[in-house]
PDB file of C-alpha atoms in Angstrom:
ATOM      1  CA  MET B   1     135.959 100.102 110.239  1.00  0.00           C
ATOM      2  CA  LYS B   2     132.585 100.381 111.827  1.00  0.00           C
ATOM      3  CA  GLU B   3     131.417  97.603 114.111  1.00  0.00           C
ATOM      4  CA  SER B   4     128.608  95.354 112.939  1.00  0.00           C
ATOM      5  CA  VAL B   5     125.412  96.417 114.669  1.00  0.00           C
ATOM      6  CA  VAL B   6     123.706  93.082 114.028  1.00  0.00           C
ATOM      7  CA  ILE B   7     124.962  90.817 116.799  1.00  0.00           C
ATOM      8  CA  TRP B   8     124.939  87.014 116.647  1.00  0.00           C
ATOM      9  CA  PHE B   9     123.868  86.343 120.202  1.00  0.00           C
ATOM     10  CA  ALA B  10     120.970  88.795 119.944  1.00  0.00           C
ATOM     11  CA  LEU B  11     119.035  86.322 117.790  1.00  0.00           C
ATOM     12  CA  LEU B  12     119.923  83.084 119.537  1.00  0.00           C
ATOM     13  CA  ILE B  13     116.927  82.785 121.853  1.00  0.00           C
ATOM     14  CA  PRO B  14     114.220  83.398 119.227  1.00  0.00           C
ATOM     15  CA  ALA B  15     116.147  81.329 116.697  1.00  0.00           C
ATOM     16  CA  LEU B  16     115.984  78.345 119.000  1.00  0.00           C
ATOM     17  CA  GLY B  17     112.300  78.760 119.723  1.00  0.00           C
ATOM     18  CA  LEU B  18     112.647  79.918 123.318  1.00  0.00           C
ATOM     19  CA  ALA B  19     110.896  83.251 122.883  1.00  0.00           C
ATOM     20  CA  GLN B  20     108.273  84.803 120.653  1.00  0.00           C
ATOM     21  CA  GLU B  21     108.540  88.252 119.109  1.00  0.00           C
ATOM     22  CA  LYS B  22     105.646  90.627 119.785  1.00  0.00           C
ATOM     23  CA  HIS B  23     105.942  92.373 116.437  1.00  0.00           C
ATOM     24  CA  LEU B  24     106.357  89.759 113.744  1.00  0.00           C
ATOM     25  CA  ALA B  25     107.204  90.836 110.223  1.00  0.00           C
ATOM     26  CA  SER B  26     105.635  88.998 107.324  1.00  0.00           C
ATOM     27  CA  ALA B  27     107.845  86.429 105.662  1.00  0.00           C
ATOM     28  CA  ALA B  28     106.733  87.731 102.277  1.00  0.00           C
ATOM     29  CA  PRO B  29     108.303  91.150 101.548  1.00  0.00           C
ATOM     30  CA  ILE B  30     105.678  92.021  98.936  1.00  0.00           C
ATOM     31  CA  SER B  31     102.868  91.933 101.481  1.00  0.00           C
ATOM     32  CA  ASP B  32     104.821  93.859 104.091  1.00  0.00           C
ATOM     33  CA  THR B  33     105.838  96.625 101.716  1.00  0.00           C
ATOM     34  CA  ASN B  34     102.727  96.955  99.583  1.00  0.00           C
ATOM     35  CA  ILE B  35     102.451 100.732  99.770  1.00  0.00           C
ATOM     36  CA  SER B  36      99.218 100.755  97.780  1.00  0.00           C
ATOM     37  CA  GLN B  37      97.458  99.443 100.873  1.00  0.00           C
ATOM     38  CA  ARG B  38      98.706 102.298 103.053  1.00  0.00           C
ATOM     39  CA  ARG B  39      97.711 105.921 103.179  1.00  0.00           C
ATOM     40  CA  PRO B  40     100.153 108.315 101.507  1.00  0.00           C
ATOM     41  CA  LEU B  41     102.819 109.476 103.921  1.00  0.00           C
ATOM     42  CA  GLU B  42     103.336 113.119 104.732  1.00  0.00           C
ATOM     43  CA  LEU B  43     106.776 114.496 103.930  1.00  0.00           C
ATOM     44  CA  ARG B  44     107.877 114.575 107.567  1.00  0.00           C
ATOM     45  CA  GLU B  45     106.950 110.893 107.819  1.00  0.00           C
ATOM     46  CA  ARG B  46     108.722 109.970 104.593  1.00  0.00           C
ATOM     47  CA  ARG B  47     111.997 111.372 105.887  1.00  0.00           C
ATOM     48  CA  VAL B  48     112.247 108.712 108.598  1.00  0.00           C
ATOM     49  CA  VAL B  49     111.284 105.588 106.630  1.00  0.00           C
ATOM     50  CA  PRO B  50     113.712 103.795 104.289  1.00  0.00           C
ATOM     51  CA  LEU B  51     114.129 105.453 100.898  1.00  0.00           C
ATOM     52  CA  PHE B  52     111.450 108.000 101.781  1.00  0.00           C
ATOM     53  CA  GLY B  53     108.806 105.277 101.655  1.00  0.00           C
ATOM     54  CA  GLU B  54     109.422 104.643  97.941  1.00  0.00           C
ATOM     55  CA  GLU B  55     106.177 106.450  97.073  1.00  0.00           C
ATOM     56  CA  SER B  56     105.423 108.830  94.238  1.00  0.00           C
ATOM     57  CA  LYS B  57     106.970 112.140  95.146  1.00  0.00           C
ATOM     58  CA  SER B  58     104.842 115.140  95.976  1.00  0.00           C
ATOM     59  CA  SER B  59     105.694 118.552  94.587  1.00  0.00           C
ATOM     60  CA  GLU B  60     106.788 119.569  98.088  1.00  0.00           C
ATOM     61  CA  GLN B  61     109.227 116.669  98.264  1.00  0.00           C
ATOM     62  CA  ILE B  62     110.588 117.372  94.781  1.00  0.00           C
ATOM     63  CA  ASP B  63     111.180 121.030  95.638  1.00  0.00           C
ATOM     64  CA  GLU B  64     112.916 120.087  98.874  1.00  0.00           C
ATOM     65  CA  GLU B  65     115.159 117.590  97.097  1.00  0.00           C
ATOM     66  CA  ILE B  66     116.101 120.119  94.392  1.00  0.00           C
ATOM     67  CA  ARG B  67     117.146 122.627  97.064  1.00  0.00           C
ATOM     68  CA  PHE B  68     119.089 119.980  98.976  1.00  0.00           C
ATOM     69  CA  LEU B  69     120.948 118.723  95.907  1.00  0.00           C
ATOM     70  CA  SER B  70     121.724 122.289  94.831  1.00  0.00           C
ATOM     71  CA  GLU B  71     123.245 123.079  98.237  1.00  0.00           C
ATOM     72  CA  CYS B  72     125.293 119.890  98.166  1.00  0.00           C
ATOM     73  CA  ASP B  73     126.576 120.713  94.683  1.00  0.00           C
ATOM     74  CA  LYS B  74     127.879 124.002  96.079  1.00  0.00           C
ATOM     75  CA  SER B  75     129.456 122.418  99.172  1.00  0.00           C
ATOM     76  CA  PHE B  76     131.041 119.218  97.826  1.00  0.00           C
ATOM     77  CA  SER B  77     133.201 118.391  94.846  1.00  0.00           C
ATOM     78  CA  SER B  78     130.833 115.602  93.799  1.00  0.00           C
ATOM     79  CA  ARG B  79     127.575 113.985  94.839  1.00  0.00           C
ATOM     80  CA  PRO B  80     129.273 110.659  95.735  1.00  0.00           C
ATOM     81  CA  GLU B  81     131.513 112.626  98.115  1.00  0.00           C
ATOM     82  CA  ALA B  82     128.461 114.286  99.650  1.00  0.00           C
ATOM     83  CA  SER B  83     126.748 110.907  99.896  1.00  0.00           C
ATOM     84  CA  SER B  84     129.705 109.453 101.798  1.00  0.00           C
ATOM     85  CA  PHE B  85     129.605 112.422 104.173  1.00  0.00           C
ATOM     86  CA  PHE B  86     125.928 111.932 104.985  1.00  0.00           C
ATOM     87  CA  SER B  87     126.231 108.163 105.405  1.00  0.00           C
ATOM     88  CA  ALA B  88     129.169 108.637 107.790  1.00  0.00           C
ATOM     89  CA  ARG B  89     127.119 111.056 109.904  1.00  0.00           C
ATOM     90  CA  ALA B  90     124.195 108.626 109.765  1.00  0.00           C
ATOM     91  CA  TRP B  91     126.292 105.825 111.282  1.00  0.00           C
ATOM     92  CA  GLU B  92     127.188 108.167 114.128  1.00  0.00           C
ATOM     93  CA  TYR B  93     123.519 108.884 114.832  1.00  0.00           C
ATOM     94  CA  LEU B  94     122.772 105.168 114.627  1.00  0.00           C
ATOM     95  CA  GLN B  95     125.416 104.369 117.215  1.00  0.00           C
ATOM     96  CA  GLU B  96     123.833 106.994 119.474  1.00  0.00           C
ATOM     97  CA  GLY B  97     120.448 105.298 119.092  1.00  0.00           C
ATOM     98  CA  SER B  98     118.877 108.157 117.098  1.00  0.00           C
ATOM     99  CA  LEU B  99     117.150 105.918 114.575  1.00  0.00           C
ATOM    100  CA  ASP B 100     114.929 108.555 112.921  1.00  0.00           C
ATOM    101  CA  THR B 101     117.821 110.951 112.371  1.00  0.00           C
ATOM    102  CA  ALA B 102     120.037 108.142 111.126  1.00  0.00           C
ATOM    103  CA  CYS B 103     117.334 106.978 108.725  1.00  0.00           C
ATOM    104  CA  TYR B 104     116.900 110.479 107.297  1.00  0.00           C
ATOM    105  CA  ARG B 105     120.658 110.882 106.793  1.00  0.00           C
ATOM    106  CA  PHE B 106     120.915 107.492 105.069  1.00  0.00           C
ATOM    107  CA  ASN B 107     117.997 108.512 102.836  1.00  0.00           C
ATOM    108  CA  LEU B 108     119.830 111.687 101.873  1.00  0.00           C
ATOM    109  CA  ALA B 109     122.988 109.678 101.188  1.00  0.00           C
ATOM    110  CA  ASN B 110     120.966 107.460  98.862  1.00  0.00           C
ATOM    111  CA  LEU B 111     119.386 110.462  97.156  1.00  0.00           C
ATOM    112  CA  LEU B 112     122.864 111.756  96.389  1.00  0.00           C
ATOM    113  CA  ASN B 113     124.195 108.407  95.191  1.00  0.00           C
ATOM    114  CA  ASP B 114     121.970 105.371  94.785  1.00  0.00           C
ATOM    115  CA  LYS B 115     125.095 103.188  94.413  1.00  0.00           C
ATOM    116  CA  ASN B 116     126.291 103.988  97.943  1.00  0.00           C
ATOM    117  CA  VAL B 117     126.304 100.592  99.677  1.00  0.00           C
ATOM    118  CA  GLU B 118     126.612 102.196 103.102  1.00  0.00           C
ATOM    119  CA  ALA B 119     123.200 103.828 102.703  1.00  0.00           C
ATOM    120  CA  TYR B 120     121.403 100.515 102.073  1.00  0.00           C
ATOM    121  CA  TRP B 121     123.430  98.813 104.798  1.00  0.00           C
ATOM    122  CA  GLY B 122     122.597 101.507 107.301  1.00  0.00           C
ATOM    123  CA  LEU B 123     118.910 101.513 106.406  1.00  0.00           C
ATOM    124  CA  GLY B 124     118.924  97.748 106.877  1.00  0.00           C
ATOM    125  CA  VAL B 125     120.352  98.127 110.359  1.00  0.00           C
ATOM    126  CA  VAL B 126     117.808 100.838 111.193  1.00  0.00           C
ATOM    127  CA  CYS B 127     115.017  98.465 110.146  1.00  0.00           C
ATOM    128  CA  TYR B 128     116.593  95.644 112.155  1.00  0.00           C
ATOM    129  CA  GLN B 129     116.710  97.774 115.274  1.00  0.00           C
ATOM    130  CA  ARG B 130     113.082  98.753 114.685  1.00  0.00           C
ATOM    131  CA  GLU B 131     112.303  95.009 114.498  1.00  0.00           C
ATOM    132  CA  ASN B 132     111.158  95.359 110.898  1.00  0.00           C
ATOM    133  CA  TRP B 133     112.936  92.243 109.716  1.00  0.00           C
ATOM    134  CA  VAL B 134     111.506  92.111 106.191  1.00  0.00           C
ATOM    135  CA  ASP B 135     112.542  95.646 105.288  1.00  0.00           C
ATOM    136  CA  ALA B 136     115.906  94.972 106.941  1.00  0.00           C
ATOM    137  CA  LYS B 137     116.382  92.064 104.550  1.00  0.00           C
ATOM    138  CA  ARG B 138     115.217  94.155 101.593  1.00  0.00           C
ATOM    139  CA  MET B 139     117.659  96.979 102.298  1.00  0.00           C
ATOM    140  CA  LEU B 140     120.625  94.727 103.065  1.00  0.00           C
ATOM    141  CA  SER B 141     119.906  92.697  99.933  1.00  0.00           C
ATOM    142  CA  ARG B 142     120.163  95.860  97.848  1.00  0.00           C
ATOM    143  CA  GLY B 143     123.538  96.521  99.394  1.00  0.00           C
ATOM    144  CA  VAL B 144     124.717  92.990  98.659  1.00  0.00           C
ATOM    145  CA  SER B 145     123.559  93.321  95.050  1.00  0.00           C
ATOM    146  CA  LEU B 146     125.992  96.228  94.717  1.00  0.00           C
ATOM    147  CA  GLN B 147     128.861  94.741  96.704  1.00  0.00           C
ATOM    148  CA  SER B 148     128.656  90.963  96.882  1.00  0.00           C
ATOM    149  CA  ASN B 149     132.189  90.614  98.270  1.00  0.00           C
ATOM    150  CA  ASN B 150     131.484  92.634 101.427  1.00  0.00           C
ATOM    151  CA  VAL B 151     131.871  89.971 104.119  1.00  0.00           C
ATOM    152  CA  PRO B 152     130.361  91.840 107.108  1.00  0.00           C
ATOM    153  CA  LEU B 153     127.388  92.851 104.950  1.00  0.00           C
ATOM    154  CA  LEU B 154     126.853  89.271 103.772  1.00  0.00           C
ATOM    155  CA  VAL B 155     126.946  88.073 107.366  1.00  0.00           C
ATOM    156  CA  ASP B 156     124.528  90.773 108.514  1.00  0.00           C
ATOM    157  CA  LEU B 157     122.092  89.702 105.791  1.00  0.00           C
ATOM    158  CA  SER B 158     122.454  86.092 106.969  1.00  0.00           C
ATOM    159  CA  THR B 159     121.581  87.270 110.477  1.00  0.00           C
ATOM    160  CA  VAL B 160     118.295  88.713 109.212  1.00  0.00           C
ATOM    161  CA  ASP B 161     117.547  85.479 107.349  1.00  0.00           C
ATOM    162  CA  LEU B 162     118.140  83.565 110.581  1.00  0.00           C
ATOM    163  CA  LYS B 163     115.800  85.919 112.425  1.00  0.00           C
ATOM    164  CA  LEU B 164     113.080  85.347 109.812  1.00  0.00           C
ATOM    165  CA  TYR B 165     113.658  81.608 109.963  1.00  0.00           C
ATOM    166  CA  ALA B 166     113.311  81.743 113.738  1.00  0.00           C
ATOM    167  CA  MET B 167     109.870  83.283 113.425  1.00  0.00           C
ATOM    168  CA  ASN B 168     108.467  81.563 110.347  1.00  0.00           C
ATOM    169  CA  LYS B 169     110.470  78.332 110.010  1.00  0.00           C
ATOM    170  CA  ARG B 170     110.640  78.853 106.248  1.00  0.00           C
ATOM    171  CA  GLN B 171     113.365  76.583 104.910  1.00  0.00           C
ATOM    172  CA  GLU B 172     114.306  79.068 102.190  1.00  0.00           C
ATOM    173  CA  GLU B 173     115.439  81.553 104.835  1.00  0.00           C
ATOM    174  CA  LEU B 174     117.744  78.993 106.423  1.00  0.00           C
ATOM    175  CA  ASP B 175     119.027  77.905 103.007  1.00  0.00           C
ATOM    176  CA  GLU B 176     119.708  81.508 102.007  1.00  0.00           C
ATOM    177  CA  ALA B 177     121.562  82.169 105.249  1.00  0.00           C
ATOM    178  CA  PHE B 178     123.683  79.080 104.600  1.00  0.00           C
ATOM    179  CA  LYS B 179     124.530  80.208 101.052  1.00  0.00           C
ATOM    180  CA  LEU B 180     125.409  83.728 102.188  1.00  0.00           C
ATOM    181  CA  LEU B 181     127.662  82.386 104.914  1.00  0.00           C
ATOM    182  CA  GLU B 182     129.371  79.915 102.579  1.00  0.00           C
ATOM    183  CA  ASP B 183     130.185  82.846 100.302  1.00  0.00           C
ATOM    184  CA  ALA B 184     131.324  85.010 103.221  1.00  0.00           C
ATOM    185  CA  VAL B 185     133.607  82.348 104.686  1.00  0.00           C
ATOM    186  CA  ALA B 186     135.066  81.611 101.259  1.00  0.00           C
ATOM    187  CA  LEU B 187     135.982  85.287 101.004  1.00  0.00           C
ATOM    188  CA  ASP B 188     137.269  85.607 104.578  1.00  0.00           C
ATOM    189  CA  SER B 189     137.322  82.672 106.985  1.00  0.00           C
ATOM    190  CA  THR B 190     138.763  84.880 109.740  1.00  0.00           C
ATOM    191  CA  TYR B 191     135.569  86.925 110.233  1.00  0.00           C
ATOM    192  CA  ALA B 192     134.380  85.480 113.534  1.00  0.00           C
ATOM    193  CA  LEU B 193     130.714  86.362 113.220  1.00  0.00           C
ATOM    194  CA  GLY B 194     130.513  84.402 109.990  1.00  0.00           C
ATOM    195  CA  GLN B 195     131.724  81.297 111.811  1.00  0.00           C
ATOM    196  CA  TYR B 196     129.293  81.817 114.685  1.00  0.00           C
ATOM    197  CA  ASN B 197     126.366  82.267 112.311  1.00  0.00           C
ATOM    198  CA  LEU B 198     127.375  79.068 110.528  1.00  0.00           C
ATOM    199  CA  ALA B 199     127.307  77.301 113.895  1.00  0.00           C
ATOM    200  CA  LEU B 200     123.737  78.489 114.329  1.00  0.00           C
ATOM    201  CA  VAL B 201     122.761  77.437 110.805  1.00  0.00           C
ATOM    202  CA  HIS B 202     124.095  73.936 111.354  1.00  0.00           C
ATOM    203  CA  TYR B 203     122.335  73.738 114.712  1.00  0.00           C
ATOM    204  CA  ASN B 204     119.043  74.495 112.979  1.00  0.00           C
ATOM    205  CA  ARG B 205     119.884  71.942 110.269  1.00  0.00           C
ATOM    206  CA  ASN B 206     120.334  69.359 113.037  1.00  0.00           C
ATOM    207  CA  GLU B 207     124.036  69.014 112.264  1.00  0.00           C
ATOM    208  CA  PRO B 208     125.612  69.418 115.714  1.00  0.00           C
ATOM    209  CA  GLU B 209     129.051  68.123 114.674  1.00  0.00           C
ATOM    210  CA  LYS B 210     129.384  70.876 112.068  1.00  0.00           C
ATOM    211  CA  SER B 211     127.884  73.373 114.499  1.00  0.00           C
ATOM    212  CA  TRP B 212     130.654  72.596 116.986  1.00  0.00           C
ATOM    213  CA  GLU B 213     133.262  72.843 114.240  1.00  0.00           C
ATOM    214  CA  HIS B 214     132.281  76.383 113.297  1.00  0.00           C
ATOM    215  CA  LEU B 215     131.690  77.442 116.879  1.00  0.00           C
ATOM    216  CA  HIS B 216     135.272  76.496 117.743  1.00  0.00           C
ATOM    217  CA  LYS B 217     136.542  78.351 114.697  1.00  0.00           C
ATOM    218  CA  GLY B 218     134.657  81.419 115.897  1.00  0.00           C
ATOM    219  CA  ARG B 219     135.910  80.908 119.457  1.00  0.00           C
ATOM    220  CA  ASN B 220     139.514  80.837 118.267  1.00  0.00           C
ATOM    221  CA  LEU B 221     138.965  84.049 116.320  1.00  0.00           C
ATOM    222  CA  ASP B 222     137.017  86.033 118.931  1.00  0.00           C
ATOM    223  CA  PHE B 223     136.092  84.415 122.228  1.00  0.00           C
ATOM    224  CA  ASN B 224     134.205  87.532 123.346  1.00  0.00           C
ATOM    225  CA  GLN B 225     131.342  86.700 120.964  1.00  0.00           C
ATOM    226  CA  ILE B 226     130.670  83.332 122.594  1.00  0.00           C
ATOM    227  CA  ASN B 227     127.103  82.853 123.813  1.00  0.00           C
ATOM    228  CA  PHE B 228     127.012  80.372 126.656  1.00  0.00           C
ATOM    229  CA  GLU B 229     123.269  79.796 126.417  1.00  0.00           C
ATOM    230  CA  PHE B 230     123.843  78.473 122.934  1.00  0.00           C
ATOM    231  CA  ILE B 231     126.706  76.328 124.199  1.00  0.00           C
ATOM    232  CA  GLU B 232     124.365  74.617 126.650  1.00  0.00           C
ATOM    233  CA  LEU B 233     121.738  74.011 123.968  1.00  0.00           C
ATOM    234  CA  LEU B 234     124.336  72.601 121.603  1.00  0.00           C
ATOM    235  CA  LYS B 235     125.757  70.366 124.343  1.00  0.00           C
ATOM    236  CA  ALA B 236     122.263  68.973 124.881  1.00  0.00           C
ATOM    237  CA  LYS B 237     122.352  67.762 121.280  1.00  0.00           C
ATOM    238  CA  LEU B 238     125.962  66.615 121.314  1.00  0.00           C
ATOM    239  CA  PRO B 239     128.749  66.990 123.911  1.00  0.00           C
ATOM    240  CA  ASP B 240     131.657  69.098 122.723  1.00  0.00           C
ATOM    241  CA  PRO B 241     133.790  66.768 120.554  1.00  0.00           C
ATOM    242  CA  GLN B 242     136.887  68.748 121.539  1.00  0.00           C
ATOM    243  CA  GLY B 243     136.048  68.610 125.226  1.00  0.00           C
ATOM    244  CA  PHE B 244     136.661  72.330 125.623  1.00  0.00           C
ATOM    245  CA  PHE B 245     133.191  73.047 126.986  1.00  0.00           C
ATOM    246  CA  LYS B 246     132.430  70.534 129.735  1.00  0.00           C
TER     247      LYS B 246
END
């Protein structure tokens, strides 16, 4: 099982208003992804943006895709198998920090099988690491629409919602994160990151008692994910009811 690339403590400081991002994404996906307002991308540029930029395909791109699909049909027993191969390689490039190469491989995986959840998930993580939060949400949401019982994916999408809430303070982002996490915990209460994200949601909802409750659940599951800066901020609202953190 691959490790979740979206880490809880990475969003704590901006979520609590202690830092400001330099590159803020719009809270409205339609304005951020309105391709009619951008110049048409060249093919080499399309390869390294999610889903090839979702623009009308040029004849050059169509020819390239036909050749690629033909080669895959010769090399694999099915296109879903080929898609899984390319998404697996893409995760490897992502872990190495090669975002452009990973993005291209995830795009190819999607071209082979547009029902491959890993492709949308991976593209979402690429966007997250590029600090393109809105497209990260858009890609992860597509993955969730295909596999709504995938707990790590649900939690990763909640992380993006929390990031957007941190920047824009839009209540709908916080509410969506809460709903995603309720669903995730109902499916698997032992996934530590889900409990930690719920602690953060309740902190932002000014519910410190519930925040402590979920933080301790996360602590008991995986202490290594504890963020002590958050502990201090939570203690400032309410001392630890269990007395574990003095």
